[in-house]
Tab-separated table of C-alpha atoms in Angstrom:
chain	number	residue	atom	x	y	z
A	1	UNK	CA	0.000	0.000	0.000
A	2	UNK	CA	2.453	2.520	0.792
A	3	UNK	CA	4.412	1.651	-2.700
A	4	UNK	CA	1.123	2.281	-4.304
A	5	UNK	CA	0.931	5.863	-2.502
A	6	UNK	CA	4.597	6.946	-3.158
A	7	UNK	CA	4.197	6.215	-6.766
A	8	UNK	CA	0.301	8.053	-6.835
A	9	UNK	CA	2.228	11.074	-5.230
A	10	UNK	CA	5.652	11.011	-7.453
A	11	UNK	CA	3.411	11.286	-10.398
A	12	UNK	CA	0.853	13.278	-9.149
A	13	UNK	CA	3.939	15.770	-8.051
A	14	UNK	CA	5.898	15.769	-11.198
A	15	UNK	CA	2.918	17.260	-13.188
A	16	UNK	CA	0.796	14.202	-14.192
A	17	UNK	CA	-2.610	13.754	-13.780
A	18	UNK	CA	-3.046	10.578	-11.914
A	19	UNK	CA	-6.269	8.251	-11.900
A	20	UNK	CA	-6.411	5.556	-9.305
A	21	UNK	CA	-8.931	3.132	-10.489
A	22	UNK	CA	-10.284	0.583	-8.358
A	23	UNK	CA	-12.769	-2.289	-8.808
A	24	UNK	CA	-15.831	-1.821	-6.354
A	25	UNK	CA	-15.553	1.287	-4.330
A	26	UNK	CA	-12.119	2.344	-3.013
A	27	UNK	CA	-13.865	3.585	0.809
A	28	UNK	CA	-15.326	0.038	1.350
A	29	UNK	CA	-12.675	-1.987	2.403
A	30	UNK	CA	-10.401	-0.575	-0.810
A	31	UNK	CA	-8.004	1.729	1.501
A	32	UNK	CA	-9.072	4.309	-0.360
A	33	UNK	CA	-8.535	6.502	2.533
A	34	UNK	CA	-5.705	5.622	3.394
A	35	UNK	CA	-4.998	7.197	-0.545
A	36	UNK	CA	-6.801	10.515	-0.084
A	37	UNK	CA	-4.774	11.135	2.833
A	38	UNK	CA	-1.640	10.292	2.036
A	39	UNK	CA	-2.304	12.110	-1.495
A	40	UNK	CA	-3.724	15.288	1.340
A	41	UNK	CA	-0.582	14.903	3.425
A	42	UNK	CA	1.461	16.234	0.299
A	43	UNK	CA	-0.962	18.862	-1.003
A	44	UNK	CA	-2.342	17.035	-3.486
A	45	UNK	CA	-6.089	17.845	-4.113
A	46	UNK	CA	-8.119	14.408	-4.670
A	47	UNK	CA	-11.483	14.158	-6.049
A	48	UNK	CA	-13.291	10.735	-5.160
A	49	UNK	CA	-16.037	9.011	-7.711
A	50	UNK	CA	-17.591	6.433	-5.742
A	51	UNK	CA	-18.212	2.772	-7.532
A	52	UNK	CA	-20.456	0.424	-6.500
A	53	UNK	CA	-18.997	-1.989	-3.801
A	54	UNK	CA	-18.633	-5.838	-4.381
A	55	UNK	CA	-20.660	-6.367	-1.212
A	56	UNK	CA	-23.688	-5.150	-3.394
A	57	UNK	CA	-22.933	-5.524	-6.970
A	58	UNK	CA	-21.787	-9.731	-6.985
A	59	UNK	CA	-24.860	-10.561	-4.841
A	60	UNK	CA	-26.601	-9.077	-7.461
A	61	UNK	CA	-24.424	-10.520	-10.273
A	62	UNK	CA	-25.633	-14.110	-8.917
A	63	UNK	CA	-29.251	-13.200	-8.917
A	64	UNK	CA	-29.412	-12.718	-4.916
A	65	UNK	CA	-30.915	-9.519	-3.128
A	66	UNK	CA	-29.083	-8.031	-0.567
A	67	UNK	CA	-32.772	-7.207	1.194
A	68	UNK	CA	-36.552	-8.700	0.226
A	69	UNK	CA	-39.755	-7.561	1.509
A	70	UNK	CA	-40.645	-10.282	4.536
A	71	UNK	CA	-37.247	-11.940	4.257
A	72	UNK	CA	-34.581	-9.326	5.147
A	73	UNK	CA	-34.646	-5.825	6.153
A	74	UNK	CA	-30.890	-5.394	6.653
A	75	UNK	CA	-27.441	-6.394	5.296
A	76	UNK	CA	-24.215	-5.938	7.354
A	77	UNK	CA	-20.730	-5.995	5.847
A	78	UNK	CA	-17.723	-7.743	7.127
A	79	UNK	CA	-14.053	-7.773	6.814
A	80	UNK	CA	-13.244	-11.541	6.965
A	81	UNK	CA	-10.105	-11.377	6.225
A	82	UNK	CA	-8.792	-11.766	9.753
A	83	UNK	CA	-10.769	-14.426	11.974
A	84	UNK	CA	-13.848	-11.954	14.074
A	85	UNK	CA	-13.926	-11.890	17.920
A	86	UNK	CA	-16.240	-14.079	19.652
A	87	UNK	CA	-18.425	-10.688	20.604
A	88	UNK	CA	-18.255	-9.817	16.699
A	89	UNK	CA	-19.043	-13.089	16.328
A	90	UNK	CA	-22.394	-13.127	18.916
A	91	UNK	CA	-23.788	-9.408	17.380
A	92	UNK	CA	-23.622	-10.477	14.088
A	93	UNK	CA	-25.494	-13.705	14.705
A	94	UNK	CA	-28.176	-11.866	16.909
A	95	UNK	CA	-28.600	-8.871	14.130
A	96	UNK	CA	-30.708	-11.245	11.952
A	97	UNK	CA	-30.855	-10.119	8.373
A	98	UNK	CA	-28.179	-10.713	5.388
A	99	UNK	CA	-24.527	-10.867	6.222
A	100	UNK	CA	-22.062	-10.000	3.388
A	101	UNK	CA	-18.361	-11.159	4.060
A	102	UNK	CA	-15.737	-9.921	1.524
A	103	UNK	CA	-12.189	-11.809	1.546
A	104	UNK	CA	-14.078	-14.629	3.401
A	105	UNK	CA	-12.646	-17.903	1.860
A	106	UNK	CA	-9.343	-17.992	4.814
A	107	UNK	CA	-11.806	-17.518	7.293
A	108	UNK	CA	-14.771	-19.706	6.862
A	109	UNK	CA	-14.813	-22.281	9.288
A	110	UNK	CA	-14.181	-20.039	12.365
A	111	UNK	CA	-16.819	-17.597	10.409
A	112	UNK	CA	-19.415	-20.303	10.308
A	113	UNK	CA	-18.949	-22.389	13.072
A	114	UNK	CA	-19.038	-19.477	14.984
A	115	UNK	CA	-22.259	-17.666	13.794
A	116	UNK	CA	-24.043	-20.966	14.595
A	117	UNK	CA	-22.312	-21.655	18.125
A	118	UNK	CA	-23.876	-17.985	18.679
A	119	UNK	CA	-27.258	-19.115	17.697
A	120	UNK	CA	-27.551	-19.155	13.486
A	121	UNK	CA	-29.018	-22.142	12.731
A	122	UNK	CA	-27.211	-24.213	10.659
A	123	UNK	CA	-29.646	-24.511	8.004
A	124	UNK	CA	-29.135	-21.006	7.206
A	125	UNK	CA	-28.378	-20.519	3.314
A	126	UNK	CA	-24.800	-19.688	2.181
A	127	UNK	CA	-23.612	-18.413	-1.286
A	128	UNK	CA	-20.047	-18.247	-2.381
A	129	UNK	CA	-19.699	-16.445	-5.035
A	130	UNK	CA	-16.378	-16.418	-6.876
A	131	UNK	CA	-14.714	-14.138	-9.086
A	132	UNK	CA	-17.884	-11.776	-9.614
A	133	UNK	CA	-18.629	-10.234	-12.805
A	134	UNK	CA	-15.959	-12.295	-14.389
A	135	UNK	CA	-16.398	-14.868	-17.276
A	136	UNK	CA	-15.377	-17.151	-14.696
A	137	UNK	CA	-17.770	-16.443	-11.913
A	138	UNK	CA	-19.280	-18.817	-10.095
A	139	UNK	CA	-21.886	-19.589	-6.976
A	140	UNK	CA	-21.619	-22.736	-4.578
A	141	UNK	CA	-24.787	-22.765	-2.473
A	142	UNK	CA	-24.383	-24.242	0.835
A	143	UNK	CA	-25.547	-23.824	4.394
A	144	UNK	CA	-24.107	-22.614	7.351
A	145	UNK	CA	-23.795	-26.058	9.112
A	146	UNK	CA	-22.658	-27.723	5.659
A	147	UNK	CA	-20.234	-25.059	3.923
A	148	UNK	CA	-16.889	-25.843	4.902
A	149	UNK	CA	-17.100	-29.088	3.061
A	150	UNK	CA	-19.332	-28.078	0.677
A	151	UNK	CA	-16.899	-25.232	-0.114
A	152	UNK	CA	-13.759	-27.265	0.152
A	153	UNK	CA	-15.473	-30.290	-2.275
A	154	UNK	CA	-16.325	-27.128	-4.980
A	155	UNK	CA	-12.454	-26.150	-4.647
A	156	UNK	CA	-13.725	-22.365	-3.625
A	157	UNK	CA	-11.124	-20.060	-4.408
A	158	UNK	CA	-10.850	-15.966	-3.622
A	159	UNK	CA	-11.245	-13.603	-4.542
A	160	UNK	CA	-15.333	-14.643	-3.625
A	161	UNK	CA	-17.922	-12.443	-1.543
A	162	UNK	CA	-19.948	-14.603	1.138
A	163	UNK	CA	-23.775	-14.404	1.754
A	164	UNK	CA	-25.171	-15.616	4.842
A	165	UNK	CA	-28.839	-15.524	4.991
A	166	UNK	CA	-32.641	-16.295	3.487
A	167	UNK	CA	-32.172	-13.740	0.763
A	168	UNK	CA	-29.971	-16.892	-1.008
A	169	UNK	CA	-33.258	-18.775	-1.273
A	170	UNK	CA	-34.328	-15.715	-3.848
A	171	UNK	CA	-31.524	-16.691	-6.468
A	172	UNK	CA	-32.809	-16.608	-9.409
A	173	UNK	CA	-32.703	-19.611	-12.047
A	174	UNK	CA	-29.450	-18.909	-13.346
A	175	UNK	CA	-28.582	-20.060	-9.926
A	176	UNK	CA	-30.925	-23.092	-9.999
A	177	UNK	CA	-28.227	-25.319	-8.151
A	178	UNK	CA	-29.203	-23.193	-4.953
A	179	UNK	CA	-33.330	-24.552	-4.954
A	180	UNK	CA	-32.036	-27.987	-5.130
A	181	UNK	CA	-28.923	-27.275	-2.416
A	182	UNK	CA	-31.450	-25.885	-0.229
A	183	UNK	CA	-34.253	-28.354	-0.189
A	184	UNK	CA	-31.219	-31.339	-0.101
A	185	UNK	CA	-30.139	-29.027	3.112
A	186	UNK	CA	-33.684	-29.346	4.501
A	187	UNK	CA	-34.181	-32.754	4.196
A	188	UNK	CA	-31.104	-33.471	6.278
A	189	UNK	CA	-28.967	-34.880	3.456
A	190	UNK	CA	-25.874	-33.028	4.206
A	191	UNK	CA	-23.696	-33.579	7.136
């Protein structure tokens, strides 16, 4: 990060105009601030165009809603790039709702074996969606109690944005692996 800020400043200082361009939006999780200030700290003025993060746009890519009228009212977005605290752990379970977890492949078991040792049940839906908006994307449907094999038998890779929740039942049919997933899930024929 800081090589990326030297060399945003050298050019930015010798004249050039400089365009950082980021995929998703560079103040969600894209250290984007970290940019404007360093870029600040030198007296370099910075103008910001927001994008659209990943935590909304590859949900949507894969057909799911973040929210649904009399399924989910709220979406939270995590970090899960380093393992969450066992109070992080115990709010996010209790807040109900979709959860959205971007660089969430490392940490998945301690992810979902903790949301449902805080009370998620472990039928709750999960989609993994990898490499969003890519030719190569691609969505493993799974459940909370069910995804670390699930994910580990579809050879899940990052860079892939998590959703946790009932909003994954809404996938629509170019998802139609996550209907059949689901009602496997429900009849007990996973784990």
């Amino acid at each position: 990060q800081e090589g990326i800020e030297a060399r945003i400043i050298e050019h930015a200082l010798a004249g050039a105009n400089v365009v950082r361009l980021k995929g998703g939006d560079p103040y969600v999780f894209g250290r984007g601030g970290e940019e404007v200030l360093a870029c600040r700290a030198a007296g370099i003025p910075v103008r910001v165009i927001p994008g659209v993060t990943s935590a909304v746009s590859v949900p949507a890519a894969a057909g799911i809603p973040l929210t649904h009228r009399g399924v989910s009212h709220l979406f939270t977005v995590v970090s899960g790039h380093a393992p969450l605290s066992e109070t992080e752990l115990g709010h996010l379970a209790g807040l109900g709702g979709t959860i959205v977890v971007l660089m969430g492949v490392g940490t998945l078991a301690h992810l979902s074996q903790g949301l449902v040792r805080h009370g998620a049940p472990p039928t709750l839906p999960v989609a993994i969606i990898e490499r969003g908006y890519s030719p190569g994307q691609r969505t493993t449907i799974s459940t909370l109690g069910c995804v670390v094999t699930d994910a580990a038998l579809a050879a899940v890779q990052s860079p892939a944005v998590l959703v946790i929740g009932e909003v994954v039942r809404l996938a629509h049919e170019g998802e139609a692996r996550a209907s059949e997933f689901l009602e496997r899930a429900e009849r007990g024929e996973f784990g």
